[in-house]
CSV table of N, CA, C and O in Angstrom, one decimal:
chain,number,residue,atom,x,y,z
A,326,MET,N,-7.3,6.1,35.6
A,326,MET,CA,-6.7,6.1,34.3
A,326,MET,C,-5.5,7.0,34.2
A,326,MET,O,-4.5,6.6,33.6
A,327,GLN,N,-5.7,8.2,34.7
A,327,GLN,CA,-4.6,9.1,34.7
A,327,GLN,C,-3.4,8.6,35.4
A,327,GLN,O,-2.2,8.8,35.0
A,328,LEU,N,-3.6,8.0,36.6
A,328,LEU,CA,-2.5,7.4,37.4
A,328,LEU,C,-1.8,6.4,36.6
A,328,LEU,O,-0.5,6.4,36.5
A,329,PHE,N,-2.5,5.5,35.9
A,329,PHE,CA,-1.9,4.5,35.1
A,329,PHE,C,-1.1,5.1,34.0
A,329,PHE,O,0.0,4.8,33.7
A,330,ALA,N,-1.7,6.1,33.3
A,330,ALA,CA,-1.0,6.8,32.2
A,330,ALA,C,0.3,7.5,32.6
A,330,ALA,O,1.3,7.4,31.9
A,331,TYR,N,0.3,8.1,33.7
A,331,TYR,CA,1.4,8.9,34.2
A,331,TYR,C,2.5,8.0,34.9
A,331,TYR,O,3.7,8.3,34.9
A,332,GLU,N,2.0,7.0,35.7
A,332,GLU,CA,2.9,6.2,36.5
A,332,GLU,C,3.4,4.9,35.8
A,332,GLU,O,4.6,4.6,36.0
A,333,VAL,N,2.6,4.3,35.1
A,333,VAL,CA,2.9,2.9,34.6
A,333,VAL,C,3.3,2.9,33.1
A,333,VAL,O,4.3,2.3,32.8
A,334,MET,N,2.6,3.6,32.3
A,334,MET,CA,2.8,3.6,30.9
A,334,MET,C,4.3,4.0,30.5
A,334,MET,O,4.9,3.4,29.6
A,335,PRO,N,4.9,5.0,31.1
A,335,PRO,CA,6.3,5.3,30.7
A,335,PRO,C,7.2,4.1,30.9
A,335,PRO,O,8.1,3.9,30.1
A,336,GLU,N,7.0,3.3,31.9
A,336,GLU,CA,7.9,2.2,32.1
A,336,GLU,C,7.6,1.1,31.0
A,336,GLU,O,8.6,0.6,30.5
A,337,PHE,N,6.4,0.9,30.6
A,337,PHE,CA,6.1,0.0,29.5
A,337,PHE,C,6.7,0.5,28.2
A,337,PHE,O,7.3,-0.3,27.5
A,338,LYS,N,6.7,1.8,28.0
A,338,LYS,CA,7.3,2.3,26.8
A,338,LYS,C,8.8,2.1,26.7
A,338,LYS,O,9.3,1.8,25.7
A,339,THR,N,9.4,2.4,27.9
A,339,THR,CA,10.9,2.2,28.0
A,339,THR,C,11.2,0.8,27.7
A,339,THR,O,12.2,0.5,27.0
A,340,ARG,N,10.5,-0.1,28.4
A,340,ARG,CA,10.8,-1.6,28.2
A,340,ARG,C,10.5,-2.0,26.8
A,340,ARG,O,11.3,-2.8,26.2
A,341,GLU,N,9.5,-1.5,26.1
A,341,GLU,CA,9.2,-1.8,24.7
A,341,GLU,C,10.3,-1.4,23.8
A,341,GLU,O,10.7,-2.2,22.9
A,342,ILE,N,10.9,-0.2,24.0
A,342,ILE,CA,12.0,0.3,23.2
A,342,ILE,C,13.2,-0.7,23.3
A,342,ILE,O,13.8,-1.1,22.3
A,343,GLU,N,13.5,-1.0,24.6
A,343,GLU,CA,14.7,-1.9,24.8
A,343,GLU,C,14.4,-3.3,24.3
A,343,GLU,O,15.3,-3.9,23.7
A,344,ARG,N,13.2,-3.8,24.4
A,344,ARG,CA,12.9,-5.1,23.9
A,344,ARG,C,13.0,-5.2,22.4
A,344,ARG,O,13.5,-6.1,21.8
A,345,GLU,N,12.5,-4.1,21.7
A,345,GLU,CA,12.6,-4.1,20.3
A,345,GLU,C,14.0,-4.0,19.8
A,345,GLU,O,14.4,-4.6,18.8
A,346,LYS,N,14.9,-3.3,20.5
A,346,LYS,CA,16.3,-3.2,20.1
A,346,LYS,C,16.9,-4.5,20.3
A,346,LYS,O,17.7,-5.0,19.4
A,347,ARG,N,16.7,-5.2,21.4
A,347,ARG,CA,17.3,-6.6,21.6
A,347,ARG,C,16.8,-7.5,20.5
A,347,ARG,O,17.5,-8.3,19.9
A,348,LYS,N,15.5,-7.5,20.2
A,348,LYS,CA,14.9,-8.3,19.2
A,348,LYS,C,15.6,-8.1,17.8
A,348,LYS,O,15.9,-9.1,17.1
A,349,GLN,N,15.8,-6.9,17.4
A,349,GLN,CA,16.4,-6.6,16.1
A,349,GLN,C,17.9,-7.1,16.1
A,349,GLN,O,18.3,-7.6,15.1
A,350,GLU,N,18.6,-6.9,17.2
A,350,GLU,CA,20.0,-7.4,17.3
A,350,GLU,C,20.0,-9.0,17.2
A,350,GLU,O,20.9,-9.5,16.5
A,351,GLU,N,19.1,-9.7,17.9
A,351,GLU,CA,19.0,-11.1,17.8
A,351,GLU,C,18.6,-11.6,16.4
A,351,GLU,O,19.2,-12.6,16.0
A,352,LEU,N,17.7,-10.9,15.7
A,352,LEU,CA,17.3,-11.4,14.4
A,352,LEU,C,18.2,-11.0,13.3
A,352,LEU,O,18.1,-11.5,12.2
A,353,ALA,N,19.1,-10.0,13.5
A,353,ALA,CA,19.9,-9.4,12.4
A,353,ALA,C,20.7,-10.5,11.6
A,353,ALA,O,20.6,-10.5,10.4
A,354,PRO,N,21.3,-11.5,12.2
A,354,PRO,CA,22.1,-12.5,11.4
A,354,PRO,C,21.1,-13.3,10.5
A,354,PRO,O,21.4,-13.6,9.4
A,355,TYR,N,19.9,-13.6,11.1
A,355,TYR,CA,19.0,-14.4,10.3
A,355,TYR,C,18.4,-13.6,9.1
A,355,TYR,O,18.2,-14.1,8.0
A,356,VAL,N,18.1,-12.3,9.4
A,356,VAL,CA,17.6,-11.5,8.3
A,356,VAL,C,18.6,-11.3,7.3
A,356,VAL,O,18.3,-11.4,6.1
A,357,GLU,N,19.9,-11.1,7.7
A,357,GLU,CA,21.0,-11.0,6.7
A,357,GLU,C,21.1,-12.2,5.8
A,357,GLU,O,21.3,-12.1,4.6
A,358,LYS,N,21.1,-13.4,6.4
A,358,LYS,CA,21.2,-14.6,5.7
A,358,LYS,C,20.0,-14.8,4.7
A,358,LYS,O,20.2,-15.2,3.6
A,359,ALA,N,18.8,-14.5,5.2
A,359,ALA,CA,17.6,-14.6,4.3
A,359,ALA,C,17.7,-13.6,3.1
A,359,ALA,O,17.4,-14.0,2.0
A,360,LEU,N,18.1,-12.4,3.4
A,360,LEU,CA,18.3,-11.5,2.3
A,360,LEU,C,19.4,-11.9,1.3
A,360,LEU,O,19.3,-11.6,0.1
A,361,ALA,N,20.4,-12.5,1.8
A,361,ALA,CA,21.5,-13.0,0.9
A,361,ALA,C,21.0,-14.1,0.0
A,361,ALA,O,21.4,-14.3,-1.1
A,362,ARG,N,20.0,-15.0,0.5
A,362,ARG,CA,19.5,-16.0,-0.3
A,362,ARG,C,18.5,-15.5,-1.3
A,362,ARG,O,18.2,-16.2,-2.3
A,363,LYS,N,17.9,-14.4,-1.1
A,363,LYS,CA,16.8,-13.9,-1.9
A,363,LYS,C,17.4,-13.6,-3.3
A,363,LYS,O,18.4,-12.9,-3.5
A,364,GLN,N,16.7,-14.0,-4.3
A,364,GLN,CA,17.1,-13.8,-5.7
A,364,GLN,C,16.3,-12.5,-6.2
A,364,GLN,O,15.1,-12.5,-6.1
A,365,ALA,N,17.1,-11.5,-6.6
A,365,ALA,CA,16.5,-10.3,-7.1
A,365,ALA,C,15.8,-10.5,-8.4
A,365,ALA,O,16.3,-11.2,-9.3
A,366,MET,N,14.7,-9.9,-8.5
A,366,MET,CA,13.9,-10.0,-9.7
A,366,MET,C,14.4,-8.9,-10.7
A,366,MET,O,14.7,-7.8,-10.3
A,367,LYS,N,14.5,-9.3,-12.0
A,367,LYS,CA,14.9,-8.3,-12.9
A,367,LYS,C,13.8,-7.2,-13.0
A,367,LYS,O,12.6,-7.5,-12.9
A,368,PRO,N,14.2,-5.9,-13.3
A,368,PRO,CA,13.2,-4.9,-13.4
A,368,PRO,C,12.2,-5.1,-14.5
A,368,PRO,O,12.6,-5.6,-15.6
A,369,LEU,N,11.0,-4.8,-14.3
A,369,LEU,CA,10.0,-5.0,-15.3
A,369,LEU,C,10.0,-3.8,-16.3
A,369,LEU,O,10.2,-2.7,-15.9
A,370,ARG,N,9.7,-4.1,-17.5
A,370,ARG,CA,9.5,-3.1,-18.5
A,370,ARG,C,8.1,-2.6,-18.3
A,370,ARG,O,7.2,-3.3,-17.8
A,371,ASP,N,7.8,-1.4,-18.7
A,371,ASP,CA,6.5,-0.8,-18.6
A,371,ASP,C,5.4,-1.7,-19.3
A,371,ASP,O,4.3,-1.9,-18.8
A,372,GLU,N,5.8,-2.3,-20.4
A,372,GLU,CA,4.9,-3.2,-21.2
A,372,GLU,C,4.5,-4.4,-20.4
A,372,GLU,O,3.5,-5.1,-20.6
A,373,ASP,N,5.4,-4.9,-19.5
A,373,ASP,CA,5.2,-6.1,-18.7
A,373,ASP,C,4.3,-5.9,-17.5
A,373,ASP,O,3.9,-6.9,-16.8
A,374,ILE,N,4.0,-4.6,-17.1
A,374,ILE,CA,3.3,-4.4,-15.9
A,374,ILE,C,1.8,-4.4,-16.3
A,374,ILE,O,1.3,-3.7,-17.2
A,375,PRO,N,1.0,-5.3,-15.6
A,375,PRO,CA,-0.4,-5.4,-15.9
A,375,PRO,C,-1.2,-4.2,-15.6
A,375,PRO,O,-0.9,-3.5,-14.6
A,376,VAL,N,-2.2,-3.9,-16.4
A,376,VAL,CA,-3.0,-2.7,-16.2
A,376,VAL,C,-4.4,-3.2,-15.7
A,376,VAL,O,-5.0,-4.1,-16.4
A,377,TYR,N,-4.9,-2.6,-14.6
A,377,TYR,CA,-6.2,-3.0,-14.1
A,377,TYR,C,-7.1,-1.8,-14.2
A,377,TYR,O,-6.7,-0.7,-13.7
A,378,ILE,N,-8.3,-1.9,-14.7
A,378,ILE,CA,-9.2,-0.8,-14.8
A,378,ILE,C,-10.0,-0.8,-13.5
A,378,ILE,O,-10.6,-1.8,-13.1
A,379,ALA,N,-10.1,0.4,-12.9
A,379,ALA,CA,-10.9,0.6,-11.7
A,379,ALA,C,-12.4,0.2,-12.0
A,379,ALA,O,-12.9,0.4,-13.1
A,380,LEU,N,-13.1,-0.4,-11.0
A,380,LEU,CA,-14.4,-0.8,-11.2
A,380,LEU,C,-15.3,0.3,-11.7
A,380,LEU,O,-16.1,0.1,-12.6
A,381,GLY,N,-15.2,1.5,-11.1
A,381,GLY,CA,-16.1,2.6,-11.5
A,381,GLY,C,-15.9,3.0,-13.0
A,381,GLY,O,-16.8,3.2,-13.7
A,382,ARG,N,-14.6,3.0,-13.4
A,382,ARG,CA,-14.3,3.3,-14.8
A,382,ARG,C,-14.8,2.2,-15.7
A,382,ARG,O,-15.3,2.4,-16.8
A,383,LYS,N,-14.7,0.9,-15.3
A,383,LYS,CA,-15.2,-0.2,-16.1
A,383,LYS,C,-16.7,-0.1,-16.3
A,383,LYS,O,-17.2,-0.3,-17.4
A,384,ILE,N,-17.4,0.3,-15.2
A,384,ILE,CA,-18.9,0.5,-15.3
A,384,ILE,C,-19.2,1.6,-16.3
A,384,ILE,O,-20.1,1.5,-17.1
A,385,ALA,N,-18.4,2.7,-16.2
A,385,ALA,CA,-18.6,3.8,-17.1
A,385,ALA,C,-18.4,3.5,-18.5
A,385,ALA,O,-19.1,3.9,-19.4
A,386,GLU,N,-17.3,2.7,-18.8
A,386,GLU,CA,-16.9,2.4,-20.1
A,386,GLU,C,-17.8,1.3,-20.8
A,386,GLU,O,-18.2,1.4,-21.9
A,387,GLU,N,-18.1,0.3,-20.0
A,387,GLU,CA,-18.8,-0.8,-20.5
A,387,GLU,C,-20.3,-0.7,-20.3
A,387,GLU,O,-21.1,-1.5,-21.0
A,388,GLY,N,-20.8,0.2,-19.5
A,388,GLY,CA,-22.2,0.3,-19.3
A,388,GLY,C,-22.8,-0.8,-18.5
A,388,GLY,O,-24.0,-1.0,-18.6
A,389,THR,N,-22.0,-1.5,-17.8
A,389,THR,CA,-22.5,-2.6,-16.9
A,389,THR,C,-23.0,-2.0,-15.6
A,389,THR,O,-22.7,-0.9,-15.3
A,390,GLY,N,-23.7,-2.8,-14.8
A,390,GLY,CA,-24.2,-2.3,-13.5
A,390,GLY,C,-25.7,-1.9,-13.6
A,390,GLY,O,-26.3,-2.0,-14.6
A,391,THR,N,-26.1,-1.5,-12.5
A,391,THR,CA,-27.6,-1.1,-12.4
A,391,THR,C,-27.8,0.2,-13.0
A,391,THR,O,-26.8,0.9,-13.4
A,392,GLU,N,-29.0,0.6,-13.2
A,392,GLU,CA,-29.3,1.8,-13.9
A,392,GLU,C,-28.8,3.0,-13.0
A,392,GLU,O,-28.3,4.0,-13.5
A,393,ARG,N,-28.9,2.9,-11.7
A,393,ARG,CA,-28.4,3.9,-10.8
A,393,ARG,C,-26.9,4.0,-10.9
A,393,ARG,O,-26.3,5.1,-11.0
A,394,GLN,N,-26.2,2.9,-11.0
A,394,GLN,CA,-24.7,2.9,-11.2
A,394,GLN,C,-24.3,3.6,-12.5
A,394,GLN,O,-23.4,4.4,-12.6
A,395,LYS,N,-25.1,3.3,-13.6
A,395,LYS,CA,-24.8,3.9,-14.9
A,395,LYS,C,-25.0,5.5,-14.8
A,395,LYS,O,-24.2,6.2,-15.3
A,396,GLN,N,-26.1,5.9,-14.1
A,396,GLN,CA,-26.3,7.3,-14.0
A,396,GLN,C,-25.2,8.0,-13.2
A,396,GLN,O,-24.7,9.1,-13.6
A,397,ASN,N,-24.8,7.4,-12.1
A,397,ASN,CA,-23.7,7.9,-11.3
A,397,ASN,C,-22.4,8.0,-12.0
A,397,ASN,O,-21.7,8.9,-11.9
A,398,ALA,N,-22.1,6.9,-12.8
A,398,ALA,CA,-20.9,6.9,-13.5
A,398,ALA,C,-20.9,8.0,-14.6
A,398,ALA,O,-19.8,8.6,-14.8
A,399,LYS,N,-22.0,8.2,-15.2
A,399,LYS,CA,-22.1,9.3,-16.2
A,399,LYS,C,-21.9,10.7,-15.6
A,399,LYS,O,-21.1,11.5,-16.1
A,400,LEU,N,-22.5,10.9,-14.4
A,400,LEU,CA,-22.3,12.1,-13.7
A,400,LEU,C,-20.9,12.4,-13.3
A,400,LEU,O,-20.3,13.4,-13.5
A,401,TRP,N,-20.3,11.3,-12.8
A,401,TRP,CA,-18.8,11.5,-12.4
A,401,TRP,C,-17.9,11.7,-13.6
A,401,TRP,O,-17.0,12.5,-13.6
A,402,ALA,N,-18.2,10.9,-14.7
A,402,ALA,CA,-17.4,11.1,-15.8
A,402,ALA,C,-17.5,12.5,-16.4
A,402,ALA,O,-16.5,13.1,-16.8
A,403,ASP,N,-18.7,13.0,-16.5
A,403,ASP,CA,-18.9,14.3,-17.0
A,403,ASP,C,-18.3,15.4,-16.1
A,403,ASP,O,-17.7,16.4,-16.6
A,404,ALA,N,-18.3,15.2,-14.8
A,404,ALA,CA,-17.7,16.1,-13.8
A,404,ALA,C,-16.2,16.1,-13.9
A,404,ALA,O,-15.6,17.1,-13.8
A,405,ALA,N,-15.7,14.9,-14.0
A,405,ALA,CA,-14.2,14.8,-13.9
A,405,ALA,C,-13.5,15.1,-15.2
A,405,ALA,O,-12.4,15.7,-15.1
A,406,LYS,N,-14.0,14.7,-16.3
A,406,LYS,CA,-13.4,14.9,-17.6
A,406,LYS,C,-11.9,14.5,-17.5
A,406,LYS,O,-11.0,15.3,-17.9
A,407,VAL,N,-11.7,13.3,-17.0
A,407,VAL,CA,-10.3,12.8,-16.9
A,407,VAL,C,-10.0,12.0,-18.1
A,407,VAL,O,-10.8,11.2,-18.6
A,408,THR,N,-8.8,12.2,-18.7
A,408,THR,CA,-8.4,11.4,-19.8
A,408,THR,C,-8.3,9.9,-19.4
A,408,THR,O,-7.9,9.6,-18.3
A,409,LEU,N,-8.7,9.0,-20.3
A,409,LEU,CA,-8.7,7.6,-20.0
A,409,LEU,C,-7.4,6.9,-20.4
A,409,LEU,O,-7.3,5.7,-20.2
A,410,SER,N,-6.5,7.6,-21.0
A,410,SER,CA,-5.2,7.0,-21.4
A,410,SER,C,-4.1,7.7,-20.8
A,410,SER,O,-4.2,8.9,-20.4
A,411,ASP,N,-3.0,7.0,-20.6
A,411,ASP,CA,-1.7,7.6,-20.1
A,411,ASP,C,-1.0,8.3,-21.2
A,411,ASP,O,-0.6,7.7,-22.1
A,412,PRO,N,-0.9,9.7,-21.0
A,412,PRO,CA,-0.2,10.4,-22.1
A,412,PRO,C,1.2,10.0,-22.3
A,412,PRO,O,1.8,10.1,-23.4
A,413,ASP,N,1.9,9.5,-21.3
A,413,ASP,CA,3.3,9.1,-21.5
A,413,ASP,C,3.4,7.8,-22.3
A,413,ASP,O,4.4,7.6,-23.0
A,414,ARG,N,2.4,7.0,-22.3
A,414,ARG,CA,2.4,5.8,-23.1
A,414,ARG,C,1.9,6.0,-24.5
A,414,ARG,O,2.3,5.2,-25.4
A,415,THR,N,1.1,7.0,-24.7
A,415,THR,CA,0.5,7.2,-26.0
A,415,THR,C,1.2,8.3,-26.8
A,415,THR,O,1.0,8.5,-28.0
A,416,ALA,N,2.1,9.0,-26.1
A,416,ALA,CA,2.8,10.1,-26.8
A,416,ALA,C,3.8,9.5,-27.8
A,416,ALA,O,4.5,8.5,-27.6
A,417,PRO,N,3.9,10.1,-29.0
A,417,PRO,CA,4.9,9.6,-30.0
A,417,PRO,C,6.3,9.9,-29.5
A,417,PRO,O,6.6,10.8,-28.8
A,418,ALA,N,7.2,8.9,-29.8
A,418,ALA,CA,8.6,9.1,-29.4
A,418,ALA,C,9.3,10.2,-30.1
A,418,ALA,O,9.1,10.5,-31.3
A,419,ALA,N,10.0,11.0,-29.3
A,419,ALA,CA,10.7,12.2,-29.9
A,419,ALA,C,12.0,11.9,-30.5
A,419,ALA,O,12.7,10.9,-30.2
């Protein structure tokens, strides 16, 4: 194993670097054309970004799940005391 690592692997690494460079050069015109065809999406407003509630938080808030899950959710919620809302979104505009 050591002989392979010291004698053979360096050659493979050198060849891999050269192969990757050639590959990038060959693909460059195609990548450039593909990116030119790509239509940029307009930036989303904060209101347009969907919000997903983590499963653990959902269990804690809705009380769904097994009795064990409910107990664990309550323990974690009590220990974490994390606010459930984004202060940036709920803060009044200045």
